[in-house]
Amino acid sequence: MPKIHCGVDTCSYNQDKVCCASIINVGGKGSTDNQSTCCGSFLNRLGYSNLAQYTENRGDTDAILCKVDTCVHNSSEHCSLNEIQIGPSKEAAEIYTETDCLSFEKR
């Protein structure tokens, strides 16, 4: 099962730098670098509380769905990596577009 290392401290699914969402969506269809990607599953902890405390998922994710056609790891809209890194594009991300897939590699 894939694992997501998350550096987005403001995300509701982040528990000790590990994503606890069962499925995540990486967006940025025609991205040319990791700054133009995003974690579409990001939910701000200010509005959604700490969802990680309510899930049984503790680090392994069922699937990483990828809409980034330009990434070498995109295989039929699924990420082929077993582990990815998500990070904030600014210190305290407030919305999903302020997150980046740091594992992005351009085709």
PDB file of N, CA and C in Angstrom:
ATOM      1  N   MET A   1       0.847  -1.189   0.000  1.00  0.00           N
ATOM      2  CA  MET A   1       0.000   0.000   0.000  1.00  0.00           C
ATOM      3  C   MET A   1       0.887   1.246   0.000  1.00  0.00           C
ATOM      4  N   PRO A   2       0.505   2.240  -0.778  1.00  0.00           N
ATOM      5  CA  PRO A   2       1.299   3.472  -0.852  1.00  0.00           C
ATOM      6  C   PRO A   2       1.300   4.252   0.467  1.00  0.00           C
ATOM      7  N   LYS A   3       2.344   5.024   0.646  1.00  0.00           N
ATOM      8  CA  LYS A   3       2.478   5.856   1.838  1.00  0.00           C
ATOM      9  C   LYS A   3       2.742   7.286   1.401  1.00  0.00           C
ATOM     10  N   ILE A   4       2.102   8.241   2.092  1.00  0.00           N
ATOM     11  CA  ILE A   4       2.274   9.651   1.773  1.00  0.00           C
ATOM     12  C   ILE A   4       2.908  10.357   2.961  1.00  0.00           C
ATOM     13  N   HIS A   5       4.081  10.905   2.724  1.00  0.00           N
ATOM     14  CA  HIS A   5       4.750  11.720   3.725  1.00  0.00           C
ATOM     15  C   HIS A   5       4.248  13.145   3.515  1.00  0.00           C
ATOM     16  N   CYS A   6       3.666  13.722   4.544  1.00  0.00           N
ATOM     17  CA  CYS A   6       3.007  15.020   4.401  1.00  0.00           C
ATOM     18  C   CYS A   6       3.677  16.086   5.260  1.00  0.00           C
ATOM     19  N   GLY A   7       4.117  17.133   4.592  1.00  0.00           N
ATOM     20  CA  GLY A   7       4.705  18.271   5.294  1.00  0.00           C
ATOM     21  C   GLY A   7       3.734  19.429   5.433  1.00  0.00           C
ATOM     22  N   VAL A   8       2.456  19.182   5.134  1.00  0.00           N
ATOM     23  CA  VAL A   8       1.439  20.231   5.214  1.00  0.00           C
ATOM     24  C   VAL A   8       0.778  20.148   6.587  1.00  0.00           C
ATOM     25  N   ASP A   9       1.328  20.884   7.528  1.00  0.00           N
ATOM     26  CA  ASP A   9       0.872  20.817   8.921  1.00  0.00           C
ATOM     27  C   ASP A   9      -0.576  21.255   9.114  1.00  0.00           C
ATOM     28  N   THR A  10      -1.111  22.033   8.201  1.00  0.00           N
ATOM     29  CA  THR A  10      -2.475  22.546   8.343  1.00  0.00           C
ATOM     30  C   THR A  10      -3.532  21.585   7.785  1.00  0.00           C
ATOM     31  N   CYS A  11      -3.126  20.428   7.255  1.00  0.00           N
ATOM     32  CA  CYS A  11      -4.093  19.489   6.683  1.00  0.00           C
ATOM     33  C   CYS A  11      -4.705  18.605   7.764  1.00  0.00           C
ATOM     34  N   SER A  12      -6.001  18.404   7.667  1.00  0.00           N
ATOM     35  CA  SER A  12      -6.739  17.581   8.628  1.00  0.00           C
ATOM     36  C   SER A  12      -6.307  16.117   8.627  1.00  0.00           C
ATOM     37  N   TYR A  13      -5.763  15.646   7.515  1.00  0.00           N
ATOM     38  CA  TYR A  13      -5.343  14.242   7.408  1.00  0.00           C
ATOM     39  C   TYR A  13      -3.904  14.000   7.860  1.00  0.00           C
ATOM     40  N   ASN A  14      -3.174  15.061   8.185  1.00  0.00           N
ATOM     41  CA  ASN A  14      -1.773  14.929   8.579  1.00  0.00           C
ATOM     42  C   ASN A  14      -1.674  14.521  10.048  1.00  0.00           C
ATOM     43  N   GLN A  15      -1.036  13.385  10.267  1.00  0.00           N
ATOM     44  CA  GLN A  15      -0.760  12.957  11.642  1.00  0.00           C
ATOM     45  C   GLN A  15       0.716  12.614  11.739  1.00  0.00           C
ATOM     46  N   ASP A  16       1.447  13.455  12.436  1.00  0.00           N
ATOM     47  CA  ASP A  16       2.890  13.256  12.607  1.00  0.00           C
ATOM     48  C   ASP A  16       3.617  13.107  11.272  1.00  0.00           C
ATOM     49  N   LYS A  17       3.272  13.986  10.310  1.00  0.00           N
ATOM     50  CA  LYS A  17       3.918  14.053   8.993  1.00  0.00           C
ATOM     51  C   LYS A  17       3.562  12.873   8.078  1.00  0.00           C
ATOM     52  N   VAL A  18       2.497  12.145   8.403  1.00  0.00           N
ATOM     53  CA  VAL A  18       2.019  11.046   7.570  1.00  0.00           C
ATOM     54  C   VAL A  18       0.549  11.293   7.251  1.00  0.00           C
ATOM     55  N   CYS A  19       0.168  11.092   5.985  1.00  0.00           N
ATOM     56  CA  CYS A  19      -1.220  11.285   5.576  1.00  0.00           C
ATOM     57  C   CYS A  19      -2.061  10.085   6.003  1.00  0.00           C
ATOM     58  N   CYS A  20      -3.214  10.369   6.574  1.00  0.00           N
ATOM     59  CA  CYS A  20      -4.122   9.318   7.035  1.00  0.00           C
ATOM     60  C   CYS A  20      -5.360   9.184   6.153  1.00  0.00           C
ATOM     61  N   ALA A  21      -5.398   9.854   5.008  1.00  0.00           N
ATOM     62  CA  ALA A  21      -6.534   9.712   4.092  1.00  0.00           C
ATOM     63  C   ALA A  21      -6.428   8.352   3.403  1.00  0.00           C
ATOM     64  N   SER A  22      -7.550   7.703   3.173  1.00  0.00           N
ATOM     65  CA  SER A  22      -7.507   6.388   2.534  1.00  0.00           C
ATOM     66  C   SER A  22      -7.185   6.498   1.042  1.00  0.00           C
ATOM     67  N   ILE A  23      -7.620   7.574   0.404  1.00  0.00           N
ATOM     68  CA  ILE A  23      -7.325   7.832  -1.006  1.00  0.00           C
ATOM     69  C   ILE A  23      -6.997   9.311  -1.142  1.00  0.00           C
ATOM     70  N   ILE A  24      -5.950   9.639  -1.901  1.00  0.00           N
ATOM     71  CA  ILE A  24      -5.697  11.052  -2.189  1.00  0.00           C
ATOM     72  C   ILE A  24      -5.693  11.276  -3.691  1.00  0.00           C
ATOM     73  N   ASN A  25      -5.947  12.514  -4.055  1.00  0.00           N
ATOM     74  CA  ASN A  25      -5.967  12.939  -5.448  1.00  0.00           C
ATOM     75  C   ASN A  25      -4.887  13.984  -5.654  1.00  0.00           C
ATOM     76  N   VAL A  26      -3.980  13.720  -6.565  1.00  0.00           N
ATOM     77  CA  VAL A  26      -2.962  14.697  -6.933  1.00  0.00           C
ATOM     78  C   VAL A  26      -3.427  15.362  -8.220  1.00  0.00           C
ATOM     79  N   GLY A  27      -3.441  16.685  -8.225  1.00  0.00           N
ATOM     80  CA  GLY A  27      -3.912  17.441  -9.379  1.00  0.00           C
ATOM     81  C   GLY A  27      -2.828  18.291  -9.999  1.00  0.00           C
ATOM     82  N   GLY A  28      -3.142  18.820 -11.177  1.00  0.00           N
ATOM     83  CA  GLY A  28      -2.221  19.676 -11.907  1.00  0.00           C
ATOM     84  C   GLY A  28      -1.983  19.139 -13.304  1.00  0.00           C
ATOM     85  N   LYS A  29      -3.026  18.939 -14.028  1.00  0.00           N
ATOM     86  CA  LYS A  29      -3.056  18.213 -15.310  1.00  0.00           C
ATOM     87  C   LYS A  29      -1.843  18.433 -16.207  1.00  0.00           C
ATOM     88  N   GLY A  30      -1.487  19.636 -16.529  1.00  0.00           N
ATOM     89  CA  GLY A  30      -0.380  19.896 -17.443  1.00  0.00           C
ATOM     90  C   GLY A  30       0.842  20.464 -16.752  1.00  0.00           C
ATOM     91  N   SER A  31       1.087  20.073 -15.533  1.00  0.00           N
ATOM     92  CA  SER A  31       2.175  20.643 -14.729  1.00  0.00           C
ATOM     93  C   SER A  31       3.534  20.494 -15.390  1.00  0.00           C
ATOM     94  N   THR A  32       4.357  21.517 -15.177  1.00  0.00           N
ATOM     95  CA  THR A  32       5.726  21.478 -15.676  1.00  0.00           C
ATOM     96  C   THR A  32       6.741  21.372 -14.539  1.00  0.00           C
ATOM     97  N   ASP A  33       6.275  21.575 -13.305  1.00  0.00           N
ATOM     98  CA  ASP A  33       7.127  21.449 -12.121  1.00  0.00           C
ATOM     99  C   ASP A  33       6.231  21.138 -10.927  1.00  0.00           C
ATOM    100  N   ASN A  34       6.848  20.816  -9.782  1.00  0.00           N
ATOM    101  CA  ASN A  34       6.023  20.428  -8.627  1.00  0.00           C
ATOM    102  C   ASN A  34       5.205  21.582  -8.054  1.00  0.00           C
ATOM    103  N   GLN A  35       5.597  22.825  -8.322  1.00  0.00           N
ATOM    104  CA  GLN A  35       4.828  23.962  -7.825  1.00  0.00           C
ATOM    105  C   GLN A  35       3.482  24.108  -8.529  1.00  0.00           C
ATOM    106  N   SER A  36       3.306  23.459  -9.652  1.00  0.00           N
ATOM    107  CA  SER A  36       2.023  23.545 -10.351  1.00  0.00           C
ATOM    108  C   SER A  36       1.166  22.297 -10.133  1.00  0.00           C
ATOM    109  N   THR A  37       1.592  21.448  -9.193  1.00  0.00           N
ATOM    110  CA  THR A  37       0.778  20.305  -8.777  1.00  0.00           C
ATOM    111  C   THR A  37       0.102  20.660  -7.463  1.00  0.00           C
ATOM    112  N   CYS A  38      -0.792  19.803  -6.996  1.00  0.00           N
ATOM    113  CA  CYS A  38      -1.432  20.044  -5.702  1.00  0.00           C
ATOM    114  C   CYS A  38      -2.032  18.751  -5.165  1.00  0.00           C
ATOM    115  N   CYS A  39      -2.280  18.741  -3.883  1.00  0.00           N
ATOM    116  CA  CYS A  39      -3.002  17.640  -3.259  1.00  0.00           C
ATOM    117  C   CYS A  39      -4.473  18.043  -3.213  1.00  0.00           C
ATOM    118  N   GLY A  40      -5.259  17.457  -4.093  1.00  0.00           N
ATOM    119  CA  GLY A  40      -6.679  17.777  -4.171  1.00  0.00           C
ATOM    120  C   GLY A  40      -7.475  17.266  -2.986  1.00  0.00           C
ATOM    121  N   SER A  41      -6.857  16.449  -2.147  1.00  0.00           N
ATOM    122  CA  SER A  41      -7.543  15.907  -0.965  1.00  0.00           C
ATOM    123  C   SER A  41      -7.321  16.761   0.285  1.00  0.00           C
ATOM    124  N   PHE A  42      -6.515  17.807   0.169  1.00  0.00           N
ATOM    125  CA  PHE A  42      -6.233  18.683   1.305  1.00  0.00           C
ATOM    126  C   PHE A  42      -7.521  19.256   1.892  1.00  0.00           C
ATOM    127  N   LEU A  43      -7.657  19.165   3.188  1.00  0.00           N
ATOM    128  CA  LEU A  43      -8.738  19.820   3.937  1.00  0.00           C
ATOM    129  C   LEU A  43      -8.106  20.590   5.077  1.00  0.00           C
ATOM    130  N   ASN A  44      -8.391  21.863   5.158  1.00  0.00           N
ATOM    131  CA  ASN A  44      -7.795  22.716   6.180  1.00  0.00           C
ATOM    132  C   ASN A  44      -8.297  22.331   7.568  1.00  0.00           C
ATOM    133  N   ARG A  45      -7.369  22.127   8.458  1.00  0.00           N
ATOM    134  CA  ARG A  45      -7.672  21.735   9.828  1.00  0.00           C
ATOM    135  C   ARG A  45      -8.535  22.774  10.556  1.00  0.00           C
ATOM    136  N   LEU A  46      -8.433  24.044  10.140  1.00  0.00           N
ATOM    137  CA  LEU A  46      -9.250  25.084  10.773  1.00  0.00           C
ATOM    138  C   LEU A  46     -10.738  24.856  10.531  1.00  0.00           C
ATOM    139  N   GLY A  47     -11.093  24.332   9.379  1.00  0.00           N
ATOM    140  CA  GLY A  47     -12.498  24.112   9.053  1.00  0.00           C
ATOM    141  C   GLY A  47     -12.974  22.690   9.291  1.00  0.00           C
ATOM    142  N   TYR A  48     -12.050  21.732   9.254  1.00  0.00           N
ATOM    143  CA  TYR A  48     -12.438  20.327   9.339  1.00  0.00           C
ATOM    144  C   TYR A  48     -11.906  19.612  10.567  1.00  0.00           C
ATOM    145  N   SER A  49     -11.259  20.332  11.479  1.00  0.00           N
ATOM    146  CA  SER A  49     -10.700  19.730  12.686  1.00  0.00           C
ATOM    147  C   SER A  49      -9.589  18.759  12.308  1.00  0.00           C
ATOM    148  N   ASN A  50      -9.283  17.839  13.164  1.00  0.00           N
ATOM    149  CA  ASN A  50      -8.231  16.855  12.930  1.00  0.00           C
ATOM    150  C   ASN A  50      -8.870  15.527  12.532  1.00  0.00           C
ATOM    151  N   LEU A  51      -9.098  15.337  11.233  1.00  0.00           N
ATOM    152  CA  LEU A  51      -9.740  14.117  10.757  1.00  0.00           C
ATOM    153  C   LEU A  51      -8.873  12.886  10.978  1.00  0.00           C
ATOM    154  N   ALA A  52      -7.571  13.058  11.083  1.00  0.00           N
ATOM    155  CA  ALA A  52      -6.667  11.927  11.275  1.00  0.00           C
ATOM    156  C   ALA A  52      -6.991  11.158  12.555  1.00  0.00           C
ATOM    157  N   GLN A  53      -7.498  11.837  13.549  1.00  0.00           N
ATOM    158  CA  GLN A  53      -7.803  11.142  14.806  1.00  0.00           C
ATOM    159  C   GLN A  53      -9.026  10.238  14.698  1.00  0.00           C
ATOM    160  N   TYR A  54      -9.818  10.408  13.633  1.00  0.00           N
ATOM    161  CA  TYR A  54     -11.035   9.622  13.473  1.00  0.00           C
ATOM    162  C   TYR A  54     -10.910   8.492  12.458  1.00  0.00           C
ATOM    163  N   THR A  55      -9.736   8.286  11.937  1.00  0.00           N
ATOM    164  CA  THR A  55      -9.548   7.238  10.937  1.00  0.00           C
ATOM    165  C   THR A  55      -8.705   6.099  11.486  1.00  0.00           C
ATOM    166  N   GLU A  56      -8.954   4.916  10.986  1.00  0.00           N
ATOM    167  CA  GLU A  56      -8.142   3.769  11.373  1.00  0.00           C
ATOM    168  C   GLU A  56      -6.901   3.671  10.502  1.00  0.00           C
ATOM    169  N   ASN A  57      -6.893   4.396   9.415  1.00  0.00           N
ATOM    170  CA  ASN A  57      -5.759   4.402   8.504  1.00  0.00           C
ATOM    171  C   ASN A  57      -4.618   5.177   9.149  1.00  0.00           C
ATOM    172  N   ARG A  58      -3.518   4.536   9.380  1.00  0.00           N
ATOM    173  CA  ARG A  58      -2.379   5.174  10.039  1.00  0.00           C
ATOM    174  C   ARG A  58      -1.128   5.082   9.180  1.00  0.00           C
ATOM    175  N   GLY A  59      -1.194   5.670   7.990  1.00  0.00           N
ATOM    176  CA  GLY A  59       0.008   5.767   7.178  1.00  0.00           C
ATOM    177  C   GLY A  59      -0.067   5.117   5.826  1.00  0.00           C
ATOM    178  N   ASP A  60      -0.741   3.992   5.689  1.00  0.00           N
ATOM    179  CA  ASP A  60      -0.874   3.374   4.382  1.00  0.00           C
ATOM    180  C   ASP A  60      -2.150   3.862   3.729  1.00  0.00           C
ATOM    181  N   THR A  61      -2.046   4.222   2.471  1.00  0.00           N
ATOM    182  CA  THR A  61      -3.155   4.748   1.699  1.00  0.00           C
ATOM    183  C   THR A  61      -3.607   3.689   0.707  1.00  0.00           C
ATOM    184  N   ASP A  62      -4.899   3.601   0.459  1.00  0.00           N
ATOM    185  CA  ASP A  62      -5.406   2.625  -0.507  1.00  0.00           C
ATOM    186  C   ASP A  62      -4.967   2.960  -1.924  1.00  0.00           C
ATOM    187  N   ALA A  63      -4.970   4.247  -2.263  1.00  0.00           N
ATOM    188  CA  ALA A  63      -4.608   4.637  -3.628  1.00  0.00           C
ATOM    189  C   ALA A  63      -4.176   6.085  -3.694  1.00  0.00           C
ATOM    190  N   ILE A  64      -3.246   6.349  -4.599  1.00  0.00           N
ATOM    191  CA  ILE A  64      -2.860   7.713  -4.945  1.00  0.00           C
ATOM    192  C   ILE A  64      -3.335   7.929  -6.373  1.00  0.00           C
ATOM    193  N   LEU A  65      -4.421   8.667  -6.522  1.00  0.00           N
ATOM    194  CA  LEU A  65      -4.954   8.980  -7.841  1.00  0.00           C
ATOM    195  C   LEU A  65      -4.225  10.201  -8.371  1.00  0.00           C
ATOM    196  N   CYS A  66      -3.840  10.164  -9.627  1.00  0.00           N
ATOM    197  CA  CYS A  66      -3.023  11.236 -10.194  1.00  0.00           C
ATOM    198  C   CYS A  66      -3.632  11.752 -11.496  1.00  0.00           C
ATOM    199  N   LYS A  67      -3.905  13.035 -11.532  1.00  0.00           N
ATOM    200  CA  LYS A  67      -4.437  13.698 -12.729  1.00  0.00           C
ATOM    201  C   LYS A  67      -3.345  14.472 -13.470  1.00  0.00           C
ATOM    202  N   VAL A  68      -2.076  14.271 -13.077  1.00  0.00           N
ATOM    203  CA  VAL A  68      -0.963  15.004 -13.672  1.00  0.00           C
ATOM    204  C   VAL A  68      -0.430  14.210 -14.870  1.00  0.00           C
ATOM    205  N   ASP A  69      -0.952  14.531 -16.045  1.00  0.00           N
ATOM    206  CA  ASP A  69      -0.591  13.807 -17.268  1.00  0.00           C
ATOM    207  C   ASP A  69       0.894  13.901 -17.602  1.00  0.00           C
ATOM    208  N   THR A  70       1.558  14.930 -17.117  1.00  0.00           N
ATOM    209  CA  THR A  70       2.957  15.177 -17.468  1.00  0.00           C
ATOM    210  C   THR A  70       3.949  14.531 -16.512  1.00  0.00           C
ATOM    211  N   CYS A  71       3.479  13.778 -15.531  1.00  0.00           N
ATOM    212  CA  CYS A  71       4.385  13.146 -14.553  1.00  0.00           C
ATOM    213  C   CYS A  71       4.750  11.728 -15.005  1.00  0.00           C
ATOM    214  N   VAL A  72       6.015  11.370 -14.896  1.00  0.00           N
ATOM    215  CA  VAL A  72       6.477  10.034 -15.294  1.00  0.00           C
ATOM    216  C   VAL A  72       5.873   8.936 -14.423  1.00  0.00           C
ATOM    217  N   HIS A  73       5.414   9.284 -13.232  1.00  0.00           N
ATOM    218  CA  HIS A  73       4.871   8.285 -12.311  1.00  0.00           C
ATOM    219  C   HIS A  73       3.378   8.038 -12.506  1.00  0.00           C
ATOM    220  N   ASN A  74       2.739   8.805 -13.398  1.00  0.00           N
ATOM    221  CA  ASN A  74       1.314   8.632 -13.669  1.00  0.00           C
ATOM    222  C   ASN A  74       1.134   7.424 -14.580  1.00  0.00           C
ATOM    223  N   SER A  75       0.428   6.423 -14.059  1.00  0.00           N
ATOM    224  CA  SER A  75       0.135   5.219 -14.829  1.00  0.00           C
ATOM    225  C   SER A  75      -1.376   5.007 -14.802  1.00  0.00           C
ATOM    226  N   SER A  76      -2.038   5.380 -15.876  1.00  0.00           N
ATOM    227  CA  SER A  76      -3.503   5.264 -15.972  1.00  0.00           C
ATOM    228  C   SER A  76      -4.204   5.967 -14.803  1.00  0.00           C
ATOM    229  N   GLU A  77      -3.759   7.178 -14.529  1.00  0.00           N
ATOM    230  CA  GLU A  77      -4.304   8.044 -13.477  1.00  0.00           C
ATOM    231  C   GLU A  77      -4.108   7.509 -12.054  1.00  0.00           C
ATOM    232  N   HIS A  78      -3.105   6.666 -11.870  1.00  0.00           N
ATOM    233  CA  HIS A  78      -2.663   6.214 -10.550  1.00  0.00           C
ATOM    234  C   HIS A  78      -1.161   6.462 -10.457  1.00  0.00           C
ATOM    235  N   CYS A  79      -0.693   6.831  -9.280  1.00  0.00           N
ATOM    236  CA  CYS A  79       0.743   7.038  -9.083  1.00  0.00           C
ATOM    237  C   CYS A  79       1.416   5.679  -8.949  1.00  0.00           C
ATOM    238  N   SER A  80       2.507   5.479  -9.674  1.00  0.00           N
ATOM    239  CA  SER A  80       3.221   4.202  -9.649  1.00  0.00           C
ATOM    240  C   SER A  80       4.221   4.089  -8.492  1.00  0.00           C
ATOM    241  N   LEU A  81       4.430   5.175  -7.754  1.00  0.00           N
ATOM    242  CA  LEU A  81       5.364   5.144  -6.624  1.00  0.00           C
ATOM    243  C   LEU A  81       4.713   4.528  -5.389  1.00  0.00           C
ATOM    244  N   ASN A  82       5.500   3.890  -4.553  1.00  0.00           N
ATOM    245  CA  ASN A  82       4.997   3.346  -3.282  1.00  0.00           C
ATOM    246  C   ASN A  82       4.969   4.395  -2.183  1.00  0.00           C
ATOM    247  N   GLU A  83       5.766   5.443  -2.345  1.00  0.00           N
ATOM    248  CA  GLU A  83       5.798   6.535  -1.377  1.00  0.00           C
ATOM    249  C   GLU A  83       5.934   7.846  -2.132  1.00  0.00           C
ATOM    250  N   ILE A  84       5.193   8.861  -1.686  1.00  0.00           N
ATOM    251  CA  ILE A  84       5.334  10.203  -2.254  1.00  0.00           C
ATOM    252  C   ILE A  84       5.449  11.211  -1.120  1.00  0.00           C
ATOM    253  N   GLN A  85       5.879  12.402  -1.489  1.00  0.00           N
ATOM    254  CA  GLN A  85       6.030  13.507  -0.540  1.00  0.00           C
ATOM    255  C   GLN A  85       5.123  14.649  -0.976  1.00  0.00           C
ATOM    256  N   ILE A  86       4.281  15.117  -0.069  1.00  0.00           N
ATOM    257  CA  ILE A  86       3.447  16.293  -0.298  1.00  0.00           C
ATOM    258  C   ILE A  86       3.951  17.397   0.625  1.00  0.00           C
ATOM    259  N   GLY A  87       4.041  18.597   0.111  1.00  0.00           N
ATOM    260  CA  GLY A  87       4.517  19.717   0.922  1.00  0.00           C
ATOM    261  C   GLY A  87       3.714  20.970   0.657  1.00  0.00           C
ATOM    262  N   PRO A  88       3.857  21.944   1.532  1.00  0.00           N
ATOM    263  CA  PRO A  88       3.154  23.215   1.335  1.00  0.00           C
ATOM    264  C   PRO A  88       3.927  24.116   0.385  1.00  0.00           C
ATOM    265  N   SER A  89       3.202  24.914  -0.391  1.00  0.00           N
ATOM    266  CA  SER A  89       3.890  25.892  -1.242  1.00  0.00           C
ATOM    267  C   SER A  89       4.061  27.213  -0.505  1.00  0.00           C
ATOM    268  N   LYS A  90       3.407  27.335   0.635  1.00  0.00           N
ATOM    269  CA  LYS A  90       3.654  28.449   1.555  1.00  0.00           C
ATOM    270  C   LYS A  90       3.589  27.885   2.963  1.00  0.00           C
ATOM    271  N   GLU A  91       4.104  28.606   3.917  1.00  0.00           N
ATOM    272  CA  GLU A  91       4.284  28.063   5.266  1.00  0.00           C
ATOM    273  C   GLU A  91       3.023  27.450   5.874  1.00  0.00           C
ATOM    274  N   ALA A  92       1.918  28.128   5.795  1.00  0.00           N
ATOM    275  CA  ALA A  92       0.670  27.615   6.371  1.00  0.00           C
ATOM    276  C   ALA A  92      -0.395  27.559   5.272  1.00  0.00           C
ATOM    277  N   ALA A  93      -0.409  26.459   4.540  1.00  0.00           N
ATOM    278  CA  ALA A  93      -1.367  26.302   3.441  1.00  0.00           C
ATOM    279  C   ALA A  93      -2.791  26.420   3.963  1.00  0.00           C
ATOM    280  N   GLU A  94      -3.601  27.175   3.226  1.00  0.00           N
ATOM    281  CA  GLU A  94      -5.002  27.366   3.609  1.00  0.00           C
ATOM    282  C   GLU A  94      -5.955  26.650   2.661  1.00  0.00           C
ATOM    283  N   ILE A  95      -5.543  26.483   1.398  1.00  0.00           N
ATOM    284  CA  ILE A  95      -6.365  25.808   0.402  1.00  0.00           C
ATOM    285  C   ILE A  95      -5.492  24.817  -0.375  1.00  0.00           C
ATOM    286  N   TYR A  96      -6.138  23.894  -1.067  1.00  0.00           N
ATOM    287  CA  TYR A  96      -5.407  22.807  -1.717  1.00  0.00           C
ATOM    288  C   TYR A  96      -4.401  23.286  -2.763  1.00  0.00           C
ATOM    289  N   THR A  97      -4.642  24.424  -3.392  1.00  0.00           N
ATOM    290  CA  THR A  97      -3.701  24.922  -4.397  1.00  0.00           C
ATOM    291  C   THR A  97      -2.398  25.414  -3.773  1.00  0.00           C
ATOM    292  N   GLU A  98      -2.330  25.469  -2.473  1.00  0.00           N
ATOM    293  CA  GLU A  98      -1.108  25.869  -1.769  1.00  0.00           C
ATOM    294  C   GLU A  98      -0.335  24.644  -1.266  1.00  0.00           C
ATOM    295  N   THR A  99      -0.569  23.505  -1.926  1.00  0.00           N
ATOM    296  CA  THR A  99       0.163  22.275  -1.636  1.00  0.00           C
ATOM    297  C   THR A  99       0.840  21.799  -2.917  1.00  0.00           C
ATOM    298  N   ASP A 100       1.906  21.030  -2.795  1.00  0.00           N
ATOM    299  CA  ASP A 100       2.658  20.536  -3.949  1.00  0.00           C
ATOM    300  C   ASP A 100       2.960  19.057  -3.791  1.00  0.00           C
ATOM    301  N   CYS A 101       2.964  18.328  -4.895  1.00  0.00           N
ATOM    302  CA  CYS A 101       3.480  16.960  -4.900  1.00  0.00           C
ATOM    303  C   CYS A 101       4.969  17.064  -5.184  1.00  0.00           C
ATOM    304  N   LEU A 102       5.766  16.849  -4.167  1.00  0.00           N
ATOM    305  CA  LEU A 102       7.219  17.000  -4.294  1.00  0.00           C
ATOM    306  C   LEU A 102       7.859  15.813  -4.995  1.00  0.00           C
ATOM    307  N   SER A 103       7.074  14.780  -5.268  1.00  0.00           N
ATOM    308  CA  SER A 103       7.566  13.590  -5.977  1.00  0.00           C
ATOM    309  C   SER A 103       7.363  13.692  -7.490  1.00  0.00           C
ATOM    310  N   PHE A 104       6.778  14.788  -7.942  1.00  0.00           N
ATOM    311  CA  PHE A 104       6.540  15.007  -9.370  1.00  0.00           C
ATOM    312  C   PHE A 104       7.850  14.980 -10.156  1.00  0.00           C
ATOM    313  N   GLU A 105       7.846  14.252 -11.265  1.00  0.00           N
ATOM    314  CA  GLU A 105       8.955  14.277 -12.215  1.00  0.00           C
ATOM    315  C   GLU A 105       8.372  14.404 -13.607  1.00  0.00           C
ATOM    316  N   LYS A 106       8.820  15.420 -14.326  1.00  0.00           N
ATOM    317  CA  LYS A 106       8.279  15.694 -15.658  1.00  0.00           C
ATOM    318  C   LYS A 106       8.697  14.624 -16.661  1.00  0.00           C
ATOM    319  N   ARG A 107       7.753  14.222 -17.500  1.00  0.00           N
ATOM    320  CA  ARG A 107       8.025  13.267 -18.590  1.00  0.00           C
ATOM    321  C   ARG A 107       9.003  13.858 -19.576  1.00  0.00           C
TER     322      ARG A 107
END
